[in-house]
Coordinates of C-alpha atoms and ligand atoms in Angstrom, one line a residue:
X1 CA 100.1 190.4 41.4
X2 CA 101.8 188.0 43.8
X3 CA 101.0 188.1 47.5
X4 CA 104.4 189.6 48.2
X5 CA 103.9 192.4 45.7
X6 CA 100.4 193.0 47.2
X7 CA 102.0 193.3 50.7
X8 CA 104.6 195.8 49.4
X9 CA 101.8 197.9 47.8
X10 CA 99.7 198.0 51.0
X11 CA 102.7 199.0 53.1
X12 CA 103.8 201.7 50.7
X13 CA 100.3 203.1 50.5
X14 CA 100.0 203.1 54.3
X15 CA 103.4 204.9 54.7
X16 CA 102.5 207.6 52.2
X17 CA 99.1 208.0 53.8
X18 CA 100.6 208.6 57.2
X19 CA 103.1 211.1 55.7
X20 CA 100.4 213.0 53.8
X21 CA 98.0 213.5 56.7
X22 CA 97.8 217.2 57.1
X23 CA 96.2 217.2 60.5
X24 CA 95.1 215.0 63.4
X25 CA 91.6 214.4 61.8
X26 CA 93.1 213.2 58.6
X27 CA 95.6 211.1 60.4
X28 CA 92.8 209.5 62.3
X29 CA 91.1 208.5 59.0
X30 CA 94.4 206.9 57.9
X31 CA 94.6 205.0 61.2
X32 CA 91.2 203.5 60.7
X33 CA 91.9 202.7 57.1
X34 CA 95.2 200.9 57.9
X35 CA 95.1 199.6 61.5
X36 CA 91.3 199.4 62.0
X37 CA 89.5 196.1 62.1
X38 CA 88.7 196.2 58.4
X39 CA 91.9 198.1 57.6
X40 CA 94.3 197.2 54.9
X41 CA 96.9 195.8 57.4
X42 CA 94.4 193.6 59.2
X43 CA 93.1 192.3 55.9
X44 CA 96.7 191.3 54.9
X45 CA 97.3 189.5 58.2
X46 CA 94.1 187.6 57.8
X47 CA 95.2 186.5 54.3
X48 CA 98.5 185.0 55.7
X49 CA 96.8 181.6 55.9
X50 CA 96.5 181.5 52.1
X51 CA 100.3 181.7 51.6
X52 CA 102.3 178.6 50.7
X53 CA 103.6 177.0 53.9
X54 CA 107.3 177.4 53.1
X55 CA 106.9 181.2 52.6
X56 CA 104.7 181.9 55.6
X57 CA 107.4 182.2 58.3
X58 CA 109.6 184.5 56.3
X59 CA 106.9 186.8 55.0
X60 CA 105.4 186.8 58.5
X61 CA 108.6 188.0 60.0
X62 CA 109.1 190.8 57.5
X63 CA 105.5 191.8 57.8
X64 CA 105.9 192.2 61.6
X65 CA 108.9 194.4 61.1
X66 CA 107.1 196.5 58.5
X67 CA 104.1 196.8 60.8
X68 CA 106.3 198.0 63.7
X69 CA 107.9 200.6 61.4
X70 CA 104.4 201.7 60.3
X71 CA 103.3 202.0 63.9
X72 CA 106.3 204.0 64.8
X73 CA 105.8 206.3 61.8
X74 CA 102.2 206.8 62.8
X75 CA 103.1 207.7 66.4
X76 CA 105.8 210.1 65.2
X77 CA 103.3 211.8 62.8
X78 CA 100.6 212.0 65.4
X79 CA 103.0 213.7 67.9
X80 CA 104.3 216.1 65.2
X81 CA 100.7 217.1 64.2
X82 CA 99.6 217.6 67.7
X83 CA 102.5 219.8 68.5
X84 CA 101.9 221.9 65.4
X85 CA 98.3 222.3 66.2
X86 CA 99.0 223.4 69.7
X87 CA 101.5 226.0 68.4
X88 CA 98.9 227.3 66.0
X89 CA 96.2 227.6 68.6
X90 CA 98.6 229.4 70.9
X91 CA 99.5 231.8 68.2
X92 CA 95.9 232.7 67.2
X93 CA 94.6 232.8 70.7
X94 CA 97.4 235.0 71.9
X95 CA 96.5 237.8 74.3
X96 CA 98.0 241.2 73.8
X97 CA 98.9 242.1 77.3
X98 CA 99.8 245.6 76.2
X99 CA 96.2 246.5 75.5
X100 CA 94.6 248.7 78.1
X101 CA 92.2 246.8 80.3
X102 CA 88.4 247.2 80.3
X103 CA 87.3 249.1 83.4
X104 CA 84.0 248.4 85.1
X105 CA 82.1 251.3 86.5
X106 CA 80.6 250.3 89.7
X107 CA 77.3 251.9 90.4
X108 CA 76.4 253.3 93.7
X109 CA 73.3 254.3 95.7
X110 CA 71.6 257.6 94.7
X111 CA 72.2 260.3 97.3
X112 CA 68.5 260.2 98.3
X113 CA 68.4 256.4 98.8
X114 CA 71.6 256.6 100.9
X115 CA 70.3 259.5 103.0
X116 CA 67.0 257.8 103.5
X117 CA 68.8 254.7 104.8
X118 CA 71.0 256.9 107.0
X119 CA 68.0 258.5 108.6
X120 CA 66.2 255.2 109.0
X121 CA 69.3 253.9 110.9
X122 CA 69.2 256.8 113.3
X123 CA 65.6 255.9 114.3
X124 CA 66.2 252.2 114.2
X125 CA 68.9 252.9 116.8
X126 CA 66.2 254.2 119.2
X127 CA 63.8 251.4 118.7
X128 CA 61.7 252.3 115.6
X129 CA 60.8 249.7 113.0
X130 CA 60.2 250.4 109.3
X131 CA 56.9 250.1 107.6
X132 CA 56.2 250.5 103.9
X133 CA 53.1 252.0 102.5
X134 CA 51.9 252.1 98.9
X135 CA 52.4 255.1 96.5
X136 CA 48.8 254.7 95.3
X137 CA 46.2 255.0 98.1
X138 CA 42.6 256.1 98.6
X139 CA 41.7 259.6 99.6
X140 CA 40.4 258.1 102.8
X141 CA 43.9 257.2 104.0
X142 CA 45.6 260.2 102.4
X143 CA 43.1 262.8 103.7
X144 CA 39.9 261.8 105.4
X145 CA 41.2 259.6 108.2
X146 CA 44.0 262.2 108.7
X147 CA 41.3 264.7 109.7
X148 CA 41.4 266.4 106.4
X149 CA 37.8 266.9 105.3
X150 CA 36.6 266.8 101.7
X151 CA 36.5 270.5 101.3
X152 CA 40.1 271.0 102.4
X153 CA 42.1 272.8 99.7
X154 CA 44.9 270.2 99.5
X155 CA 42.3 267.8 98.2
X156 CA 41.7 269.8 95.1
X157 CA 42.6 268.9 91.6
X158 CA 45.2 271.6 91.6
X159 CA 47.3 269.9 94.3
X160 CA 46.8 266.2 94.0
X161 CA 47.1 263.6 91.3
X162 CA 44.0 261.6 91.2
X163 CA 44.5 258.2 89.6
X164 CA 41.0 256.9 88.7
X165 CA 37.7 256.2 90.2
X166 CA 37.8 253.1 92.4
X167 CA 34.5 251.8 91.0
X168 CA 36.0 251.7 87.5
X169 CA 33.8 254.4 85.9
X170 CA 37.3 255.5 85.0
X171 CA 38.4 258.0 82.4
X172 CA 40.2 261.0 83.5
X173 CA 37.2 263.1 82.8
X174 CA 34.9 261.3 85.1
X175 CA 37.6 261.6 87.8
X176 CA 38.0 265.3 87.1
X177 CA 34.3 266.0 87.3
X178 CA 33.9 264.1 90.5
X179 CA 36.9 265.6 92.1
X180 CA 35.8 269.1 91.2
X181 CA 32.5 268.2 93.0
X182 CA 34.6 267.2 96.0
X183 CA 33.6 263.6 95.8
X184 CA 34.0 261.3 98.8
X185 CA 35.9 258.2 99.5
X186 CA 36.1 256.3 96.2
X187 CA 38.9 258.6 94.9
X188 CA 42.3 257.0 94.3
X189 CA 45.3 259.2 94.5
X190 CA 49.0 259.2 94.2
X191 CA 49.7 259.8 97.8
X192 CA 50.6 263.4 98.6
X193 CA 52.3 262.5 101.9
X194 CA 53.4 259.5 103.8
X195 CA 51.1 260.4 106.6
X196 CA 48.5 257.9 105.4
X197 CA 50.8 255.1 106.6
X198 CA 50.0 256.2 110.1
X199 CA 46.3 255.3 109.6
X200 CA 47.2 251.9 108.0
X201 CA 49.5 251.1 110.9
X202 CA 47.1 252.1 113.6
X203 CA 44.3 250.1 111.9
X204 CA 46.2 246.9 112.3
X205 CA 48.5 247.4 115.2
X206 CA 47.7 248.4 118.8
X207 CA 50.1 250.6 120.8
X208 CA 52.9 250.7 121.6
X209 CA 53.7 251.9 118.1
X210 CA 57.2 253.2 117.1
X211 CA 57.4 253.2 113.3
X212 CA 59.1 255.0 110.4
X213 CA 57.6 255.0 106.9
X214 CA 59.9 256.1 104.1
X215 CA 58.6 256.5 100.6
X216 CA 57.8 258.5 97.5
X217 CA 55.0 261.1 97.4
X218 CA 53.5 263.1 94.5
X219 CA 52.1 266.6 94.2
X220 CA 51.0 268.8 91.3
X221 CA 53.9 271.1 91.6
X222 CA 56.0 272.4 88.8
X223 CA 59.6 271.6 89.4
X224 CA 61.7 274.6 90.5
X225 CA 64.7 275.0 92.8
X226 CA 62.6 274.4 95.9
X227 CA 59.7 272.1 94.6
X228 CA 59.5 268.7 92.9
X229 CA 56.3 267.0 91.7
X230 CA 57.8 263.8 93.1
X231 CA 59.9 263.5 96.2
X232 CA 60.7 261.4 99.2
X233 CA 59.3 261.6 102.7
X234 CA 59.9 259.8 105.9
X235 CA 57.0 259.6 108.2
X236 CA 57.4 258.8 111.9
X237 CA 54.7 257.8 114.4
X238 CA 54.8 257.1 118.1
X239 CA 51.7 256.0 120.1
X240 CA 52.2 254.8 123.6
X241 CA 51.1 255.6 127.2
X242 CA 52.3 258.9 128.5
X243 CA 53.9 260.4 125.4
X244 CA 54.3 264.2 125.6
X245 CA 55.4 267.0 123.4
X246 CA 58.7 266.8 125.4
X247 CA 59.3 263.3 123.9
X248 CA 58.6 264.7 120.4
X249 CA 61.1 267.6 120.9
X250 CA 63.8 265.4 122.4
X251 CA 63.4 262.8 119.6
X252 CA 63.6 265.3 116.8
X253 CA 66.5 267.3 118.3
X254 CA 68.4 264.0 118.7
X255 CA 67.6 263.2 115.0
X256 CA 68.8 266.7 113.8
X257 CA 72.0 266.4 115.8
X258 CA 72.7 262.9 114.3
X259 CA 72.1 264.0 110.8
X260 CA 73.4 267.6 110.7
X261 CA 76.0 267.6 113.5
X262 CA 75.9 269.3 116.9
X263 CA 76.9 272.7 115.6
X264 CA 73.6 273.2 113.6
X265 CA 70.8 274.7 115.7
X266 CA 67.1 273.7 115.5
X267 CA 63.9 275.5 116.4
X268 CA 60.3 274.5 116.7
X269 CA 57.8 276.9 115.1
X270 CA 54.1 276.7 115.7
X271 CA 52.2 275.6 112.6
X272 CA 49.0 273.9 111.5
X273 CA 48.4 270.4 110.3
X274 CA 45.0 268.8 110.2
X275 CA 46.1 265.5 111.9
X276 CA 48.2 266.9 114.7
X277 CA 47.4 269.2 117.6
X278 CA 49.4 271.1 118.6
X279 CA 51.6 271.1 115.4
X280 CA 55.0 272.6 114.6
X281 CA 57.5 272.9 111.9
X282 CA 61.2 272.3 112.6
X283 CA 63.9 274.5 111.1
X284 CA 67.6 273.9 111.0
X285 CA 70.1 276.8 111.0
X286 CA 71.4 277.5 107.5
X287 CA 74.8 275.8 106.9
X288 CA 75.8 278.2 104.2
X289 CA 75.6 281.4 106.3
X290 CA 75.7 279.8 109.7
X291 CA 72.4 281.5 110.6
X292 CA 73.3 285.0 109.6
X293 CA 70.9 285.0 106.7
X294 CA 71.8 284.5 103.0
X295 CA 70.1 283.8 99.7
X296 CA 69.8 280.0 100.3
X297 CA 67.8 280.5 103.5
X298 CA 65.8 283.5 102.2
X299 CA 67.7 285.8 104.5
X300 CA 66.2 284.2 107.6
X301 CA 69.1 282.0 108.7
X302 CA 66.8 279.0 109.0
X303 CA 65.6 276.2 106.7
X304 CA 62.4 274.2 107.2
X305 CA 62.9 270.4 107.2
X306 CA 59.9 268.8 108.7
X307 CA 56.4 269.0 110.1
X308 CA 55.3 267.4 113.3
X309 CA 52.9 267.4 116.2
X310 CA 50.9 265.5 118.7
X311 CA 48.5 263.1 117.0
X312 CA 45.0 264.7 116.9
X313 CA 42.4 262.8 118.9
X314 CA 40.1 262.9 115.8
X315 CA 42.6 260.7 114.0
X316 CA 42.4 258.1 116.9
X317 CA 38.7 258.2 116.3
X318 CA 39.1 256.8 112.8
X319 CA 41.2 253.8 114.0
X320 CA 39.7 253.0 117.3
X321 CA 42.5 254.0 119.7
X322 CA 41.4 255.5 123.0
X323 CA 42.9 259.0 123.4
X324 CA 42.2 258.9 127.1
X325 CA 44.7 256.0 127.4
X326 CA 47.2 256.7 124.7
X327 CA 49.0 259.7 123.3
X328 CA 51.5 260.1 120.6
X329 CA 53.3 262.2 118.1
X330 CA 54.0 262.2 114.4
X331 CA 56.4 263.8 112.0
X332 CA 57.0 263.9 108.3
X333 CA 60.3 265.0 106.8
X334 CA 61.4 265.7 103.3
X335 CA 64.5 263.8 102.3
X336 CA 65.4 266.0 99.3
X337 CA 65.1 269.1 101.5
X338 CA 67.4 267.5 104.1
X339 CA 69.9 266.5 101.3
X340 CA 70.0 270.1 100.1
X341 CA 70.6 271.3 103.6
X342 CA 73.2 268.8 104.5
X343 CA 75.2 269.1 101.2
X344 CA 74.3 272.6 100.3
X345 CA 72.6 271.6 97.0
X346 CA 71.2 274.8 95.5
X347 CA 68.5 273.3 93.3
X348 CA 66.2 270.3 94.1
X349 CA 65.9 269.4 90.4
X350 CA 69.5 268.3 90.4
X351 CA 68.4 265.3 92.5
X352 CA 66.1 264.0 89.8
X353 CA 68.0 264.7 86.6
X354 CA 70.5 261.8 86.9
X355 CA 73.5 263.8 85.8
X356 CA 76.4 261.7 86.7
X357 CA 78.8 264.6 87.2
X358 CA 76.5 265.9 89.9
X359 CA 75.7 262.5 91.5
X360 CA 79.3 261.3 91.6
X361 CA 80.1 264.0 94.1
X362 CA 78.3 262.2 96.9
Ligands
DAH1 N1 52.5 265.3 105.9 C1 53.0 266.6 106.1 C2 53.4 267.2 104.7 O1 53.6 266.5 103.8 C3 54.2 266.6 107.0 C4 53.8 266.2 108.4 C5 53.4 267.2 109.2 C6 53.8 264.9 108.8 C7 53.1 267.0 110.6 C8 53.4 264.6 110.1 C9 53.1 265.7 111.0 O2 53.4 263.4 110.6 O3 52.7 265.4 112.2 O4 53.5 268.4 104.6

């Protein structure tokens, strides 16, 4: 084969290679095979030196023209393939704008969390700060230091969840036996009230004390419309110089007005709590019957929302605060109870069940 024939073959092959490339990747392979350093065209150009002198100029010129054509063919094919590929990807990636959108359901705070925050805000507004206790505590903080002696009925196995023995003798049975025998301070309990936070706070902080302690508490109650084995309390404690029962009353009346509105009445009823003296329970007039008496309020026209009183001097004895210098009051309110009163919820269990149809109303 003469050199001229060889040139014709190389160009023809290159041309058909370009035309046959089915996509950009194949075309790229052709580019390397033809125009690359070791490509067929470069090899031809390198062989030019071997041509007889008199042919060189003419063949050189026609080779240049052919190469220009080849390059143009390559560019055109590259552009065409790129366009086709773009079209294809647009077609497969097309979004059907007529499909219905995906909706996101935004969660929200549970009624109890929200109401807890709302109550905390009321007290924050009058200078209280928030303290958090633990849900597991020792019987010392939950009972003893709250002036509740070991033989008090609320310390019995029937009313309190005992976790285990602090000294690790462990096993439910050991705990049961010891509790029945009204064992002392090593008992660990799921707190039955947030009142224990009072003791923790007074142990580490000197008066003036103005604190609020929200949190979960546990009791061995079977769930029914008015009882839950687990519920939320908010404890309040004030210890300062010259605090009187008048301060307690004024504070709690202000709180009730903020949460229930000015048209609900409140009343203080004498009661007993081991850690306050004197003690009282606070009732709010029933929102369903307006105080006339109905099924919700047991016909009395009132619903109990909290316990309170002046801190018993015996409690100060456990934490080393001098009752001759300081006085104070405490209160503990049940958030679920307040939710029921505020929103006329007929059954406390609804608050724990997580039924969205119920929860979405708030
Ligand atoms: N801890 C009491 C309970 O769970 C409520 C209570 C009553 C808290 C009187 C207090 C208080 O701080 O002074 O029933």
